[in-house]
mmCIF file of N, CA, C and O in Angstrom:
data_model
loop_
_atom_site.group_PDB
_atom_site.id
_atom_site.type_symbol
_atom_site.label_atom_id
_atom_site.label_comp_id
_atom_site.label_asym_id
_atom_site.label_seq_id
_atom_site.Cartn_x
_atom_site.Cartn_y
_atom_site.Cartn_z
ATOM 1 N N VAL A 1235 0.848 -1.180 0.000
ATOM 2 C CA VAL A 1235 0.000 0.000 0.000
ATOM 3 C C VAL A 1235 0.891 1.239 0.000
ATOM 4 O O VAL A 1235 1.752 1.396 0.844
ATOM 5 N N SER A 1236 0.655 2.110 -0.950
ATOM 6 C CA SER A 1236 1.439 3.332 -1.075
ATOM 7 C C SER A 1236 0.907 4.404 -0.131
ATOM 8 O O SER A 1236 -0.293 4.558 0.029
ATOM 9 N N GLN A 1237 1.811 5.133 0.509
ATOM 10 C CA GLN A 1237 1.394 6.232 1.364
ATOM 11 C C GLN A 1237 1.606 7.541 0.634
ATOM 12 O O GLN A 1237 2.658 7.781 0.061
ATOM 13 N N SER A 1238 0.589 8.406 0.660
ATOM 14 C CA SER A 1238 0.660 9.720 0.027
ATOM 15 C C SER A 1238 0.948 10.769 1.085
ATOM 16 O O SER A 1238 0.502 10.662 2.214
ATOM 17 N N ARG A 1239 1.661 11.813 0.682
ATOM 18 C CA ARG A 1239 1.959 12.916 1.590
ATOM 19 C C ARG A 1239 1.794 14.235 0.856
ATOM 20 O O ARG A 1239 2.168 14.362 -0.308
ATOM 21 N N TYR A 1240 1.239 15.207 1.560
ATOM 22 C CA TYR A 1240 1.131 16.570 1.048
ATOM 23 C C TYR A 1240 1.890 17.497 1.979
ATOM 24 O O TYR A 1240 1.774 17.389 3.194
ATOM 25 N N GLN A 1241 2.639 18.417 1.431
ATOM 26 C CA GLN A 1241 3.272 19.492 2.187
ATOM 27 C C GLN A 1241 2.725 20.787 1.588
ATOM 28 O O GLN A 1241 2.797 20.989 0.378
ATOM 29 N N VAL A 1242 2.165 21.650 2.423
ATOM 30 C CA VAL A 1242 1.472 22.845 1.925
ATOM 31 C C VAL A 1242 1.874 24.059 2.758
ATOM 32 O O VAL A 1242 2.050 23.962 3.969
ATOM 33 N N PHE A 1243 1.979 25.233 2.105
ATOM 34 C CA PHE A 1243 2.161 26.490 2.823
ATOM 35 C C PHE A 1243 1.312 27.563 2.158
ATOM 36 O O PHE A 1243 0.955 27.455 0.987
ATOM 37 N N GLN A 1244 0.969 28.597 2.930
ATOM 38 C CA GLN A 1244 0.251 29.749 2.383
ATOM 39 C C GLN A 1244 0.738 30.988 3.098
ATOM 40 O O GLN A 1244 0.936 30.979 4.310
ATOM 41 N N TYR A 1245 0.901 32.066 2.333
ATOM 42 C CA TYR A 1245 1.275 33.365 2.878
ATOM 43 C C TYR A 1245 0.227 34.374 2.438
ATOM 44 O O TYR A 1245 -0.149 34.396 1.263
ATOM 45 N N ALA A 1246 -0.268 35.179 3.361
ATOM 46 C CA ALA A 1246 -1.267 36.203 3.030
ATOM 47 C C ALA A 1246 -0.724 37.577 3.403
ATOM 48 O O ALA A 1246 -0.137 37.751 4.478
ATOM 49 N N TRP A 1247 -0.937 38.530 2.527
ATOM 50 C CA TRP A 1247 -0.526 39.908 2.768
ATOM 51 C C TRP A 1247 -1.781 40.776 2.765
ATOM 52 O O TRP A 1247 -2.448 40.901 1.724
ATOM 53 N N HIS A 1248 -2.145 41.318 3.915
ATOM 54 C CA HIS A 1248 -3.294 42.219 4.083
ATOM 55 C C HIS A 1248 -4.605 41.641 3.535
ATOM 56 O O HIS A 1248 -5.471 42.396 3.090
ATOM 57 N N GLU A 1249 -4.749 40.354 3.540
ATOM 58 C CA GLU A 1249 -5.936 39.665 3.030
ATOM 59 C C GLU A 1249 -6.284 40.073 1.598
ATOM 60 O O GLU A 1249 -7.423 39.958 1.155
ATOM 61 N N MET A 1250 -5.273 40.575 0.865
ATOM 62 C CA MET A 1250 -5.471 40.969 -0.527
ATOM 63 C C MET A 1250 -4.665 40.108 -1.489
ATOM 64 O O MET A 1250 -5.049 39.928 -2.629
ATOM 65 N N LEU A 1251 -3.532 39.607 -1.032
ATOM 66 C CA LEU A 1251 -2.666 38.787 -1.870
ATOM 67 C C LEU A 1251 -2.296 37.526 -1.098
ATOM 68 O O LEU A 1251 -1.748 37.601 0.001
ATOM 69 N N MET A 1252 -2.644 36.379 -1.659
ATOM 70 C CA MET A 1252 -2.324 35.111 -1.030
ATOM 71 C C MET A 1252 -1.476 34.284 -1.993
ATOM 72 O O MET A 1252 -1.830 34.150 -3.170
ATOM 73 N N LEU A 1253 -0.384 33.768 -1.491
ATOM 74 C CA LEU A 1253 0.497 32.898 -2.267
ATOM 75 C C LEU A 1253 0.475 31.517 -1.625
ATOM 76 O O LEU A 1253 0.546 31.402 -0.401
ATOM 77 N N ARG A 1254 0.359 30.490 -2.439
ATOM 78 C CA ARG A 1254 0.308 29.120 -1.935
ATOM 79 C C ARG A 1254 1.309 28.249 -2.670
ATOM 80 O O ARG A 1254 1.595 28.467 -3.838
ATOM 81 N N GLY A 1255 1.773 27.258 -1.989
ATOM 82 C CA GLY A 1255 2.647 26.275 -2.604
ATOM 83 C C GLY A 1255 2.496 24.954 -1.889
ATOM 84 O O GLY A 1255 2.075 24.900 -0.737
ATOM 85 N N GLY A 1256 2.803 23.913 -2.592
ATOM 86 C CA GLY A 1256 2.699 22.609 -1.975
ATOM 87 C C GLY A 1256 3.388 21.567 -2.821
ATOM 88 O O GLY A 1256 3.848 21.834 -3.930
ATOM 89 N N CYS A 1257 3.452 20.383 -2.273
ATOM 90 C CA CYS A 1257 4.082 19.287 -2.980
ATOM 91 C C CYS A 1257 3.365 17.994 -2.627
ATOM 92 O O CYS A 1257 3.047 17.753 -1.464
ATOM 93 N N TYR A 1258 3.090 17.187 -3.630
ATOM 94 C CA TYR A 1258 2.482 15.881 -3.447
ATOM 95 C C TYR A 1258 3.573 14.838 -3.618
ATOM 96 O O TYR A 1258 4.372 14.917 -4.539
ATOM 97 N N TYR A 1259 3.588 13.875 -2.717
ATOM 98 C CA TYR A 1259 4.578 12.812 -2.821
ATOM 99 C C TYR A 1259 3.940 11.484 -2.429
ATOM 100 O O TYR A 1259 3.124 11.420 -1.516
ATOM 101 N N GLU A 1260 4.292 10.445 -3.138
ATOM 102 C CA GLU A 1260 3.937 9.082 -2.757
ATOM 103 C C GLU A 1260 5.083 8.177 -3.175
ATOM 104 O O GLU A 1260 5.860 8.516 -4.068
ATOM 105 N N GLU A 1261 5.187 7.039 -2.530
ATOM 106 C CA GLU A 1261 6.212 6.083 -2.910
ATOM 107 C C GLU A 1261 5.980 5.637 -4.348
ATOM 108 O O GLU A 1261 4.854 5.387 -4.751
ATOM 109 N N GLY A 1262 7.039 5.594 -5.148
ATOM 110 C CA GLY A 1262 6.928 5.172 -6.537
ATOM 111 C C GLY A 1262 6.395 6.237 -7.473
ATOM 112 O O GLY A 1262 5.970 5.927 -8.581
ATOM 113 N N ILE A 1263 6.426 7.505 -7.070
ATOM 114 C CA ILE A 1263 5.856 8.584 -7.884
ATOM 115 C C ILE A 1263 6.565 8.744 -9.229
ATOM 116 O O ILE A 1263 5.981 9.212 -10.192
ATOM 117 N N GLY A 1264 7.809 8.310 -9.319
ATOM 118 C CA GLY A 1264 8.560 8.462 -10.562
ATOM 119 C C GLY A 1264 8.239 7.438 -11.632
ATOM 120 O O GLY A 1264 8.650 7.582 -12.775
ATOM 121 N N SER A 1265 7.488 6.417 -11.294
ATOM 122 C CA SER A 1265 7.188 5.350 -12.246
ATOM 123 C C SER A 1265 5.694 5.289 -12.541
ATOM 124 O O SER A 1265 4.870 5.265 -11.625
ATOM 125 N N VAL A 1266 5.358 5.256 -13.811
ATOM 126 C CA VAL A 1266 3.959 5.156 -14.221
ATOM 127 C C VAL A 1266 3.327 3.867 -13.690
ATOM 128 O O VAL A 1266 2.144 3.816 -13.366
ATOM 129 N N ASP A 1267 4.110 2.827 -13.552
ATOM 130 C CA ASP A 1267 3.586 1.534 -13.107
ATOM 131 C C ASP A 1267 3.245 1.489 -11.613
ATOM 132 O O ASP A 1267 2.400 0.700 -11.203
ATOM 133 N N THR A 1268 3.891 2.326 -10.793
ATOM 134 C CA THR A 1268 3.696 2.219 -9.348
ATOM 135 C C THR A 1268 2.939 3.384 -8.722
ATOM 136 O O THR A 1268 2.460 3.253 -7.601
ATOM 137 N N ARG A 1269 2.824 4.514 -9.380
ATOM 138 C CA ARG A 1269 2.097 5.629 -8.760
ATOM 139 C C ARG A 1269 0.593 5.449 -8.931
ATOM 140 O O ARG A 1269 0.124 4.764 -9.826
ATOM 141 N N ARG A 1270 -0.174 6.121 -8.050
ATOM 142 C CA ARG A 1270 -1.624 5.954 -8.028
ATOM 143 C C ARG A 1270 -2.378 7.137 -8.615
ATOM 144 O O ARG A 1270 -3.608 7.112 -8.661
ATOM 145 N N THR A 1271 -1.704 8.186 -9.025
ATOM 146 C CA THR A 1271 -2.361 9.391 -9.510
ATOM 147 C C THR A 1271 -1.498 10.062 -10.572
ATOM 148 O O THR A 1271 -0.307 9.787 -10.679
ATOM 149 N N ALA A 1272 -2.083 10.961 -11.340
ATOM 150 C CA ALA A 1272 -1.328 11.732 -12.336
ATOM 151 C C ALA A 1272 -0.608 12.918 -11.703
ATOM 152 O O ALA A 1272 0.261 13.508 -12.325
ATOM 153 N N LEU A 1273 -0.951 13.277 -10.468
ATOM 154 C CA LEU A 1273 -0.283 14.389 -9.781
ATOM 155 C C LEU A 1273 1.129 13.947 -9.419
ATOM 156 O O LEU A 1273 1.322 12.904 -8.804
ATOM 157 N N THR A 1274 2.121 14.755 -9.807
ATOM 158 C CA THR A 1274 3.502 14.292 -9.674
ATOM 159 C C THR A 1274 4.434 15.280 -8.990
ATOM 160 O O THR A 1274 5.597 15.357 -9.327
ATOM 161 N N GLY A 1275 3.958 16.068 -8.056
ATOM 162 C CA GLY A 1275 4.908 16.909 -7.336
ATOM 163 C C GLY A 1275 4.378 18.273 -6.981
ATOM 164 O O GLY A 1275 3.308 18.400 -6.394
ATOM 165 N N PRO A 1276 5.127 19.341 -7.346
ATOM 166 C CA PRO A 1276 4.815 20.674 -6.853
ATOM 167 C C PRO A 1276 3.516 21.254 -7.412
ATOM 168 O O PRO A 1276 3.078 20.920 -8.499
ATOM 169 N N ALA A 1277 2.951 22.157 -6.595
ATOM 170 C CA ALA A 1277 1.782 22.938 -6.985
ATOM 171 C C ALA A 1277 1.973 24.356 -6.455
ATOM 172 O O ALA A 1277 2.542 24.550 -5.385
ATOM 173 N N VAL A 1278 1.514 25.347 -7.197
ATOM 174 C CA VAL A 1278 1.599 26.745 -6.770
ATOM 175 C C VAL A 1278 0.273 27.431 -7.068
ATOM 176 O O VAL A 1278 -0.479 27.003 -7.939
ATOM 177 N N GLY A 1279 -0.007 28.508 -6.315
ATOM 178 C CA GLY A 1279 -1.235 29.248 -6.550
ATOM 179 C C GLY A 1279 -1.122 30.661 -6.049
ATOM 180 O O GLY A 1279 -0.281 30.987 -5.206
ATOM 181 N N ILE A 1280 -1.989 31.510 -6.581
ATOM 182 C CA ILE A 1280 -2.050 32.912 -6.168
ATOM 183 C C ILE A 1280 -3.502 33.350 -6.164
ATOM 184 O O ILE A 1280 -4.295 32.919 -7.005
ATOM 185 N N THR A 1281 -3.860 34.172 -5.192
ATOM 186 C CA THR A 1281 -5.180 34.788 -5.116
ATOM 187 C C THR A 1281 -4.991 36.282 -4.950
ATOM 188 O O THR A 1281 -4.171 36.718 -4.144
ATOM 189 N N ILE A 1282 -5.749 37.049 -5.709
ATOM 190 C CA ILE A 1282 -5.789 38.501 -5.553
ATOM 191 C C ILE A 1282 -7.223 38.855 -5.184
ATOM 192 O O ILE A 1282 -8.154 38.542 -5.914
ATOM 193 N N GLU A 1283 -7.395 39.474 -4.023
ATOM 194 C CA GLU A 1283 -8.708 39.819 -3.486
ATOM 195 C C GLU A 1283 -8.766 41.334 -3.357
ATOM 196 O O GLU A 1283 -7.998 41.931 -2.606
ATOM 197 N N VAL A 1284 -9.666 41.989 -4.100
ATOM 198 C CA VAL A 1284 -9.743 43.442 -4.147
ATOM 199 C C VAL A 1284 -11.082 43.892 -3.553
ATOM 200 O O VAL A 1284 -12.138 43.475 -4.030
ATOM 201 N N PRO A 1285 -11.050 44.748 -2.511
ATOM 202 C CA PRO A 1285 -12.302 45.253 -1.953
ATOM 203 C C PRO A 1285 -12.937 46.286 -2.888
ATOM 204 O O PRO A 1285 -12.249 47.020 -3.587
ATOM 205 N N PHE A 1286 -14.264 46.313 -2.888
ATOM 206 C CA PHE A 1286 -14.995 47.362 -3.596
ATOM 207 C C PHE A 1286 -16.299 47.616 -2.849
ATOM 208 O O PHE A 1286 -16.718 46.805 -2.033
ATOM 209 N N ASN A 1287 -16.931 48.753 -3.115
ATOM 210 C CA ASN A 1287 -18.204 49.088 -2.470
ATOM 211 C C ASN A 1287 -18.058 49.057 -0.950
ATOM 212 O O ASN A 1287 -18.791 48.370 -0.256
ATOM 213 N N GLY A 1288 -17.094 49.796 -0.443
ATOM 214 C CA GLY A 1288 -16.790 49.731 0.985
ATOM 215 C C GLY A 1288 -15.851 48.569 1.241
ATOM 216 O O GLY A 1288 -15.169 48.091 0.356
ATOM 217 N N LYS A 1289 -15.828 48.074 2.467
ATOM 218 C CA LYS A 1289 -14.933 46.970 2.780
ATOM 219 C C LYS A 1289 -15.646 45.628 2.896
ATOM 220 O O LYS A 1289 -15.039 44.626 3.224
ATOM 221 N N HIS A 1290 -16.928 45.595 2.627
ATOM 222 C CA HIS A 1290 -17.671 44.356 2.804
ATOM 223 C C HIS A 1290 -17.701 43.502 1.550
ATOM 224 O O HIS A 1290 -17.868 42.297 1.634
ATOM 225 N N SER A 1291 -17.554 44.079 0.391
ATOM 226 C CA SER A 1291 -17.606 43.332 -0.865
ATOM 227 C C SER A 1291 -16.209 43.207 -1.447
ATOM 228 O O SER A 1291 -15.400 44.122 -1.348
ATOM 229 N N THR A 1292 -15.937 42.068 -2.067
ATOM 230 C CA THR A 1292 -14.629 41.848 -2.681
ATOM 231 C C THR A 1292 -14.786 41.161 -4.030
ATOM 232 O O THR A 1292 -15.777 40.488 -4.298
ATOM 233 N N PHE A 1293 -13.782 41.365 -4.840
ATOM 234 C CA PHE A 1293 -13.658 40.727 -6.140
ATOM 235 C C PHE A 1293 -12.371 39.916 -6.081
ATOM 236 O O PHE A 1293 -11.324 40.436 -5.715
ATOM 237 N N GLY A 1294 -12.433 38.641 -6.417
ATOM 238 C CA GLY A 1294 -11.252 37.796 -6.304
ATOM 239 C C GLY A 1294 -10.916 37.056 -7.581
ATOM 240 O O GLY A 1294 -11.806 36.633 -8.317
ATOM 241 N N LEU A 1295 -9.625 36.928 -7.842
ATOM 242 C CA LEU A 1295 -9.115 36.128 -8.946
ATOM 243 C C LEU A 1295 -8.166 35.085 -8.368
ATOM 244 O O LEU A 1295 -7.334 35.402 -7.525
ATOM 245 N N ASP A 1296 -8.316 33.852 -8.823
ATOM 246 C CA ASP A 1296 -7.461 32.758 -8.358
ATOM 247 C C ASP A 1296 -6.796 32.090 -9.559
ATOM 248 O O ASP A 1296 -7.408 31.954 -10.618
ATOM 249 N N TYR A 1297 -5.561 31.659 -9.346
ATOM 250 C CA TYR A 1297 -4.848 30.868 -10.339
ATOM 251 C C TYR A 1297 -4.047 29.804 -9.605
ATOM 252 O O TYR A 1297 -3.467 30.070 -8.553
ATOM 253 N N SER A 1298 -4.023 28.602 -10.162
ATOM 254 C CA SER A 1298 -3.163 27.565 -9.598
ATOM 255 C C SER A 1298 -2.628 26.668 -10.709
ATOM 256 O O SER A 1298 -3.211 26.571 -11.790
ATOM 257 N N TYR A 1299 -1.506 26.042 -10.407
ATOM 258 C CA TYR A 1299 -0.870 25.118 -11.344
ATOM 259 C C TYR A 1299 -0.401 23.898 -10.567
ATOM 260 O O TYR A 1299 0.211 24.030 -9.502
ATOM 261 N N ARG A 1300 -0.691 22.711 -11.083
ATOM 262 C CA ARG A 1300 -0.222 21.450 -10.490
ATOM 263 C C ARG A 1300 0.512 20.655 -11.553
ATOM 264 O O ARG A 1300 0.024 20.518 -12.676
ATOM 265 N N THR A 1301 1.676 20.140 -11.197
ATOM 266 C CA THR A 1301 2.418 19.309 -12.140
ATOM 267 C C THR A 1301 1.748 17.947 -12.248
ATOM 268 O O THR A 1301 1.252 17.401 -11.264
ATOM 269 N N THR A 1302 1.723 17.420 -13.456
ATOM 270 C CA THR A 1302 1.134 16.109 -13.708
ATOM 271 C C THR A 1302 1.951 15.374 -14.760
ATOM 272 O O THR A 1302 2.707 15.973 -15.513
ATOM 273 N N ASN A 1303 1.773 14.072 -14.778
ATOM 274 C CA ASN A 1303 2.353 13.260 -15.834
ATOM 275 C C ASN A 1303 1.413 12.072 -16.022
ATOM 276 O O ASN A 1303 1.280 11.258 -15.123
ATOM 277 N N PRO A 1304 0.716 11.992 -17.088
ATOM 278 C CA PRO A 1304 0.781 12.794 -18.307
ATOM 279 C C PRO A 1304 0.032 14.121 -18.147
ATOM 280 O O PRO A 1304 -0.270 14.510 -17.047
ATOM 281 N N PHE A 1305 -0.273 14.753 -19.231
ATOM 282 C CA PHE A 1305 -1.053 15.996 -19.353
ATOM 283 C C PHE A 1305 -0.236 17.270 -19.241
ATOM 284 O O PHE A 1305 -0.766 18.339 -19.436
ATOM 285 N N SER A 1306 1.028 17.248 -18.897
ATOM 286 C CA SER A 1306 1.880 18.442 -18.845
ATOM 287 C C SER A 1306 1.349 19.521 -17.920
ATOM 288 O O SER A 1306 1.483 20.705 -18.196
ATOM 289 N N GLY A 1307 0.699 19.157 -16.825
ATOM 290 C CA GLY A 1307 0.257 20.124 -15.817
ATOM 291 C C GLY A 1307 -1.205 20.499 -15.941
ATOM 292 O O GLY A 1307 -1.817 20.357 -16.993
ATOM 293 N N ILE A 1308 -1.755 20.970 -14.815
ATOM 294 C CA ILE A 1308 -3.143 21.426 -14.766
ATOM 295 C C ILE A 1308 -3.145 22.886 -14.346
ATOM 296 O O ILE A 1308 -2.638 23.246 -13.284
ATOM 297 N N HIS A 1309 -3.729 23.749 -15.181
ATOM 298 C CA HIS A 1309 -3.924 25.163 -14.864
ATOM 299 C C HIS A 1309 -5.378 25.345 -14.445
ATOM 300 O O HIS A 1309 -6.281 24.870 -15.129
ATOM 301 N N SER A 1310 -5.608 26.047 -13.336
ATOM 302 C CA SER A 1310 -6.970 26.325 -12.878
ATOM 303 C C SER A 1310 -7.115 27.821 -12.651
ATOM 304 O O SER A 1310 -6.244 28.456 -12.051
ATOM 305 N N PHE A 1311 -8.231 28.373 -13.123
ATOM 306 C CA PHE A 1311 -8.535 29.789 -12.949
ATOM 307 C C PHE A 1311 -9.873 29.915 -12.237
ATOM 308 O O PHE A 1311 -10.795 29.134 -12.496
ATOM 309 N N GLY A 1312 -9.993 30.882 -11.369
ATOM 310 C CA GLY A 1312 -11.249 31.123 -10.666
ATOM 311 C C GLY A 1312 -11.541 32.604 -10.578
ATOM 312 O O GLY A 1312 -10.638 33.434 -10.606
ATOM 313 N N PHE A 1313 -12.807 32.926 -10.463
ATOM 314 C CA PHE A 1313 -13.287 34.287 -10.383
ATOM 315 C C PHE A 1313 -14.388 34.297 -9.333
ATOM 316 O O PHE A 1313 -15.219 33.405 -9.290
ATOM 317 N N ARG A 1314 -14.385 35.308 -8.466
ATOM 318 C CA ARG A 1314 -15.338 35.318 -7.363
ATOM 319 C C ARG A 1314 -15.743 36.746 -7.017
ATOM 320 O O ARG A 1314 -14.924 37.650 -7.010
ATOM 321 N N ILE A 1315 -17.031 36.936 -6.719
ATOM 322 C CA ILE A 1315 -17.529 38.193 -6.198
ATOM 323 C C ILE A 1315 -18.249 37.901 -4.888
ATOM 324 O O ILE A 1315 -19.179 37.093 -4.858
ATOM 325 N N ASN A 1316 -17.795 38.505 -3.806
ATOM 326 C CA ASN A 1316 -18.443 38.393 -2.500
ATOM 327 C C ASN A 1316 -19.195 39.694 -2.239
ATOM 328 O O ASN A 1316 -18.570 40.747 -2.149
ATOM 329 N N LEU A 1317 -20.495 39.626 -2.141
ATOM 330 C CA LEU A 1317 -21.290 40.848 -1.934
ATOM 331 C C LEU A 1317 -21.588 41.117 -0.494
ATOM 332 O O LEU A 1317 -21.662 40.416 0.356
#
């Protein structure tokens, strides 16, 4: 049975800019025959949260990237409005 591990960190600056990073690891991750997932290591992300209409509403943009094999990585984009 393979054991999976995640290492994750996040840094926030004034609740407006968030930077994230992490790493996925499992035994046998380097071999297609022994790994259990296409996720193969580091991941990074950024969030930009901008207040508008006073301080109660925000507009947010998110981006993240995860390394994979196959597929040459996964890019994710998000958009959010908090009223």
